[in-house]
Amino acid sequence: MIRVGDCEWIKKLEGNVESMLLRLDEFSSLLDQVRQESESVTEGFLPELLIKCREMNQVFEKVEKLEAFLNVVRRNVDGMEERVELAEKEFDTNTFKKALSSLPLSGLFSKKKSTQSNQKMGTKHWQPPESFKTSDYFRHNESSEEPKND
């Protein structure tokens, strides 16, 4: 037996079922959208991302080579500075003496002293230190040349 109050309860139940079916349909369409977007990401963006990663690996290798080159330059400059300091000590030079010797008043000083210092400097033989060659580290890029007009 169906009562009058039961009809209202059945209508509420049907309304709830309809609401749940509508929510289930919305959820299903949302899942479909997520699947489509994830497929487009994996099919479209992932290969591009892999290509960019490979390009970045090449950039990282170049940076590492550049760091190695900078270390060579740093060692070379340090060696040059040591040799310059040693040469300055050997030739007993300083900025004050250099400034005085560059003035036209140098003729007032005795010739004998200046010739002795020149002879002293002449006995030392300076050997230029070996330096790196940038061509050993950087190859000439033909594409960087300016285009020739025919």
Backbone as CSV, one residue per row, in Angstrom:
resi,resn,N_x,N_y,N_z,CA_x,CA_y,CA_z,C_x,C_y,C_z
1,MET,0.790,-1.167,0.000,0.000,0.000,0.000,0.854,1.262,0.000
2,ILE,0.473,2.184,-0.814,1.199,3.439,-0.940,0.383,4.518,-0.251
3,ARG,1.056,5.219,0.561,0.396,6.296,1.276,0.683,7.616,0.587
4,VAL,-0.090,8.636,0.946,0.073,9.963,0.359,1.418,10.545,0.771
5,GLY,1.880,10.351,1.946,3.164,10.843,2.418,4.316,10.154,1.711
6,ASP,4.055,8.901,1.287,5.095,8.158,0.584,5.349,8.747,-0.803
7,CYS,4.349,9.301,-1.434,4.518,9.890,-2.769,5.479,11.075,-2.705
8,GLU,5.331,11.871,-1.663,6.243,13.002,-1.504,7.673,12.508,-1.252
9,TRP,7.783,11.462,-0.497,9.108,10.888,-0.200,9.731,10.322,-1.469
10,ILE,8.927,9.704,-2.313,9.418,9.140,-3.579,9.849,10.285,-4.499
11,LYS,9.098,11.382,-4.523,9.463,12.527,-5.364,10.789,13.134,-4.888
12,LYS,10.997,13.215,-3.579,12.264,13.727,-3.053,13.400,12.797,-3.433
13,LEU,13.136,11.495,-3.347,14.157,10.509,-3.708,14.502,10.601,-5.184
14,GLU,13.494,10.753,-6.036,13.739,10.906,-7.477,14.528,12.180,-7.765
15,GLY,14.215,13.259,-7.047,14.953,14.517,-7.212,16.403,14.361,-6.807
16,ASN,16.615,13.640,-5.701,17.991,13.395,-5.275,18.744,12.536,-6.290
17,VAL,18.077,11.522,-6.831,18.700,10.651,-7.837,19.030,11.465,-9.078
18,GLU,18.112,12.332,-9.520,18.371,13.182,-10.685,19.568,14.107,-10.440
19,SER,19.622,14.679,-9.244,20.729,15.564,-8.886,22.056,14.805,-8.894
20,MET,22.050,13.597,-8.339,23.264,12.782,-8.317,23.673,12.375,-9.726
21,LEU,22.731,12.041,-10.595,23.041,11.694,-11.987,23.630,12.898,-12.721
22,LEU,23.085,14.082,-12.460,23.615,15.298,-13.073,25.050,15.547,-12.615
23,ARG,25.313,15.405,-11.330,26.670,15.573,-10.801,27.616,14.519,-11.371
24,LEU,27.124,13.284,-11.502,27.936,12.212,-12.075,28.278,12.515,-13.529
25,ASP,27.321,13.061,-14.274,27.557,13.431,-15.668,28.582,14.567,-15.751
26,GLU,28.483,15.567,-14.873,29.457,16.667,-14.840,30.849,16.141,-14.498
27,PHE,30.900,15.232,-13.537,32.183,14.659,-13.157,32.785,13.860,-14.307
28,SER,31.931,13.125,-15.034,32.398,12.338,-16.189,32.948,13.261,-17.275
29,SER,32.267,14.380,-17.541,32.765,15.308,-18.564,34.068,15.968,-18.102
30,LEU,34.187,16.242,-16.804,35.430,16.800,-16.270,36.577,15.808,-16.444
31,LEU,36.336,14.535,-16.170,37.358,13.503,-16.380,37.771,13.421,-17.842
32,ASP,36.808,13.528,-18.751,37.131,13.506,-20.180,38.025,14.685,-20.569
33,GLN,37.729,15.869,-20.018,38.549,17.043,-20.305,39.968,16.858,-19.776
34,VAL,40.098,16.312,-18.581,41.427,16.074,-17.996,42.193,15.081,-18.856
35,ARG,41.548,14.032,-19.320,42.214,13.048,-20.191,42.697,13.690,-21.485
36,GLN,41.833,14.510,-22.088,42.213,15.158,-23.342,43.398,16.104,-23.132
37,GLU,43.361,16.866,-22.062,44.462,17.786,-21.795,45.751,17.039,-21.485
38,SER,45.650,15.953,-20.739,46.866,15.195,-20.428,47.433,14.550,-21.685
39,GLU,46.558,14.109,-22.605,47.044,13.558,-23.877,47.731,14.640,-24.703
40,SER,47.132,15.830,-24.738,47.759,16.909,-25.515,49.098,17.299,-24.907
41,VAL,49.192,17.244,-23.591,50.465,17.565,-22.939,51.502,16.509,-23.271
42,THR,51.124,15.242,-23.138,52.105,14.182,-23.393,52.460,14.090,-24.864
43,GLU,51.512,14.369,-25.741,51.796,14.281,-27.181,52.455,15.540,-27.718
44,GLY,52.112,16.695,-27.172,52.623,17.948,-27.723,53.773,18.538,-26.949
45,PHE,53.589,18.733,-25.662,54.572,19.460,-24.882,55.729,18.589,-24.417
46,LEU,55.484,17.351,-24.169,56.552,16.484,-23.672,57.689,16.331,-24.680
47,PRO,57.409,16.081,-25.976,58.524,16.033,-26.942,59.276,17.364,-27.037
48,GLU,58.535,18.465,-26.970,59.204,19.773,-26.999,60.086,19.951,-25.777
49,LEU,59.592,19.503,-24.642,60.367,19.598,-23.401,61.634,18.754,-23.478
50,LEU,61.536,17.574,-24.062,62.719,16.720,-24.222,63.746,17.369,-25.146
51,ILE,63.275,17.998,-26.207,64.184,18.686,-27.134,64.895,19.832,-26.410
52,LYS,64.140,20.597,-25.626,64.739,21.706,-24.880,65.742,21.200,-23.848
53,CYS,65.450,20.045,-23.242,66.394,19.470,-22.277,67.707,19.106,-22.962
54,ARG,67.618,18.545,-24.142,68.847,18.211,-24.886,69.624,19.472,-25.239
55,GLU,68.903,20.511,-25.660,69.567,21.779,-25.967,70.240,22.349,-24.720
56,MET,69.575,22.247,-23.589,70.159,22.751,-22.346,71.398,21.948,-21.961
57,ASN,71.411,20.653,-22.235,72.607,19.859,-21.957,73.790,20.379,-22.761
58,GLN,73.542,20.764,-24.016,74.609,21.342,-24.834,75.077,22.671,-24.232
59,VAL,74.142,23.462,-23.751,74.507,24.739,-23.125,75.330,24.483,-21.864
60,PHE,74.919,23.477,-21.075,75.660,23.148,-19.859,77.082,22.716,-20.195
61,GLU,77.254,21.945,-21.270,78.602,21.524,-21.674,79.444,22.740,-22.057
62,LYS,78.844,23.679,-22.770,79.575,24.890,-23.158,79.968,25.699,-21.924
63,VAL,79.079,25.776,-20.961,79.375,26.515,-19.735,80.527,25.845,-18.994
64,GLU,80.523,24.523,-18.929,81.614,23.810,-18.260,82.940,24.050,-18.968
65,LYS,82.925,24.051,-20.305,84.147,24.341,-21.054,84.608,25.771,-20.803
66,LEU,83.660,26.689,-20.737,84.007,28.087,-20.471,84.596,28.243,-19.076
67,GLU,84.053,27.518,-18.101,84.617,27.559,-16.749,86.045,27.024,-16.739
68,ALA,86.287,25.944,-17.492,87.646,25.404,-17.574,88.579,26.424,-18.212
69,PHE,88.108,27.114,-19.255,88.910,28.141,-19.902,89.206,29.281,-18.940
70,LEU,88.206,29.685,-18.158,88.419,30.761,-17.187,89.440,30.361,-16.129
71,ASN,89.442,29.092,-15.748,90.458,28.627,-14.800,91.854,28.731,-15.408
72,VAL,91.986,28.399,-16.699,93.281,28.522,-17.378,93.706,29.990,-17.402
73,VAL,92.773,30.869,-17.735,93.090,32.298,-17.792,93.475,32.803,-16.400
74,ARG,92.728,32.372,-15.379,93.023,32.800,-14.004,94.435,32.371,-13.600
75,ARG,94.773,31.114,-13.894,96.133,30.656,-13.558,97.175,31.445,-14.325
76,ASN,96.895,31.734,-15.581,97.831,32.483,-16.412,98.013,33.895,-15.873
77,VAL,96.937,34.552,-15.507,97.021,35.908,-14.971,97.757,35.900,-13.634
78,ASP,97.463,34.907,-12.794,98.176,34.808,-11.518,99.673,34.647,-11.745
79,GLY,100.042,33.815,-12.713,101.457,33.634,-13.043,102.089,34.919,-13.543
80,MET,101.359,35.651,-14.373,101.866,36.924,-14.884,102.060,37.916,-13.741
81,GLU,101.100,37.970,-12.838,101.223,38.892,-11.708,102.436,38.547,-10.858
82,GLU,102.673,37.274,-10.629,103.848,36.864,-9.849,105.128,37.288,-10.547
83,ARG,105.171,37.096,-11.868,106.387,37.473,-12.608,106.584,38.975,-12.617
84,VAL,105.498,39.739,-12.711,105.614,41.195,-12.699,106.116,41.657,-11.331
85,GLU,105.550,41.069,-10.278,106.001,41.436,-8.932,107.473,41.081,-8.750
86,LEU,107.878,39.925,-9.237,109.270,39.513,-9.140,110.166,40.464,-9.938
87,ALA,109.718,40.825,-11.142,110.509,41.749,-11.965,110.611,43.114,-11.300
88,GLU,109.531,43.564,-10.690,109.590,44.852,-10.003,110.560,44.809,-8.829
89,LYS,110.596,43.698,-8.139,111.540,43.567,-7.030,112.971,43.501,-7.552
90,GLU,113.187,42.740,-8.648,114.532,42.599,-9.193,115.056,43.930,-9.735
91,PHE,114.208,44.680,-10.395,114.643,45.940,-10.983,114.451,47.109,-10.022
92,ASP,113.975,46.829,-8.834,113.822,47.819,-7.779,113.081,49.042,-8.301
93,THR,111.887,48.816,-8.803,111.094,49.924,-9.339,109.963,50.239,-8.390
94,ASN,109.577,51.474,-8.405,108.370,51.902,-7.708,107.795,53.101,-8.438
95,THR,106.598,53.433,-8.117,105.903,54.487,-8.863,106.523,55.857,-8.642
96,PHE,107.065,56.099,-7.466,107.662,57.407,-7.198,108.893,57.620,-8.076
97,LYS,109.740,56.594,-8.194,110.933,56.709,-9.037,110.547,56.862,-10.502
98,LYS,109.494,56.138,-10.905,109.051,56.244,-12.297,108.553,57.653,-12.574
99,ALA,107.812,58.217,-11.635,107.282,59.563,-11.833,108.418,60.576,-11.920
100,LEU,109.428,60.440,-11.062,110.557,61.364,-11.099,111.370,61.213,-12.373
101,SER,111.524,59.996,-12.838,112.350,59.805,-14.032,111.644,60.307,-15.284
102,SER,110.324,60.397,-15.256,109.612,60.881,-16.439,109.581,62.406,-16.516
103,LEU,109.944,63.089,-15.431,109.962,64.543,-15.446,111.179,65.046,-16.213
104,PRO,111.073,66.223,-16.826,112.224,66.789,-17.542,113.355,67.185,-16.605
105,LEU,113.136,67.127,-15.318,114.172,67.468,-14.360,115.203,66.354,-14.227
106,SER,115.006,65.275,-14.921,115.930,64.153,-14.777,117.342,64.514,-15.237
107,GLY,117.491,65.550,-16.041,118.810,65.985,-16.474,119.617,66.581,-15.327
108,LEU,118.952,66.966,-14.263,119.634,67.539,-13.112,120.390,66.477,-12.319
109,PHE,119.913,65.254,-12.423,120.583,64.184,-11.690,121.849,63.785,-12.423
110,SER,122.732,63.156,-11.728,124.015,62.822,-12.336,123.836,61.764,-13.415
111,LYS,124.566,61.924,-14.493,124.531,60.992,-15.601,125.099,59.647,-15.182
112,LYS,126.037,59.686,-14.306,126.723,58.475,-13.899,125.742,57.499,-13.249
113,LYS,124.853,58.011,-12.420,123.903,57.171,-11.718,122.906,56.543,-12.685
114,SER,122.414,57.329,-13.648,121.429,56.817,-14.581,122.034,55.766,-15.507
115,THR,123.288,55.944,-15.893,123.907,54.935,-16.753,124.158,53.657,-15.969
116,GLN,124.455,53.799,-14.673,124.654,52.597,-13.868,123.356,51.813,-13.746
117,SER,122.240,52.510,-13.563,120.963,51.795,-13.439,120.587,51.158,-14.763
118,ASN,120.902,51.812,-15.887,120.619,51.220,-17.192,121.469,49.974,-17.410
119,GLN,122.713,50.025,-16.985,123.577,48.853,-17.131,123.069,47.720,-16.246
120,LYS,122.618,48.084,-15.061,122.097,47.065,-14.156,120.885,46.390,-14.774
121,MET,119.992,47.170,-15.374,118.788,46.613,-15.998,119.139,45.820,-17.245
122,GLY,120.191,46.229,-17.935,120.567,45.537,-19.159,121.110,44.148,-18.893
123,THR,121.620,43.878,-17.723,122.172,42.565,-17.439,121.091,41.520,-17.197
124,LYS,119.908,41.954,-16.850,118.804,41.023,-16.628,118.142,40.740,-17.962
125,HIS,117.820,39.490,-18.192,117.143,39.115,-19.427,115.725,38.693,-19.083
126,TRP,114.803,39.376,-19.666,113.400,39.083,-19.391,112.902,38.080,-20.412
127,GLN,112.276,37.071,-19.927,111.673,36.061,-20.796,110.159,36.164,-20.651
128,PRO,109.468,36.376,-21.738,108.010,36.462,-21.617,107.439,35.096,-21.228
129,PRO,106.481,35.070,-20.346,105.904,33.784,-19.941,105.048,33.206,-21.065
130,GLU,104.936,31.910,-21.046,104.076,31.277,-22.040,102.633,31.560,-21.672
131,SER,101.873,31.882,-22.679,100.482,32.242,-22.450,99.584,31.315,-23.258
132,PHE,98.347,31.272,-22.887,97.383,30.443,-23.610,97.035,31.111,-24.928
133,LYS,96.498,30.340,-25.816,96.008,30.866,-27.087,94.508,30.632,-27.124
134,THR,93.793,31.689,-27.386,92.337,31.535,-27.417,91.908,30.616,-28.551
135,SER,92.705,30.532,-29.604,92.347,29.649,-30.711,92.360,28.180,-30.286
136,ASP,93.087,27.868,-29.194,93.069,26.495,-28.689,91.739,26.170,-28.009
137,TYR,91.031,27.189,-27.574,89.800,26.965,-26.813,88.536,27.333,-27.588
138,PHE,88.673,28.233,-28.536,87.516,28.664,-29.316,87.799,28.404,-30.786
139,ARG,86.952,27.615,-31.372,87.142,27.375,-32.804,86.476,28.500,-33.576
140,HIS,87.038,28.791,-34.733,86.546,29.872,-35.572,85.218,29.425,-36.168
141,ASN,84.191,30.208,-35.966,82.863,29.862,-36.435,82.622,30.554,-37.767
142,GLU,82.491,29.769,-38.829,82.326,30.364,-40.159,80.999,31.077,-40.278
143,SER,79.990,30.637,-39.542,78.668,31.253,-39.643,78.651,32.646,-39.021
144,SER,79.636,32.957,-38.212,79.670,34.266,-37.572,80.299,35.327,-38.485
145,GLU,80.868,34.909,-39.587,81.453,35.887,-40.515,80.356,36.670,-41.186
146,GLU,80.693,37.878,-41.595,79.719,38.686,-42.294,79.473,38.106,-43.675
147,PRO,78.234,38.145,-44.154,77.947,37.603,-45.472,78.616,38.453,-46.552
148,LYS,79.107,37.792,-47.557,79.798,38.484,-48.650,78.772,38.918,-49.685
149,ASN,78.908,40.154,-50.129,78.031,40.669,-51.185,78.666,40.409,-52.522
150,ASP,77.927,39.698,-53.378,78.456,39.389,-54.729,78.114,40.447,-55.712
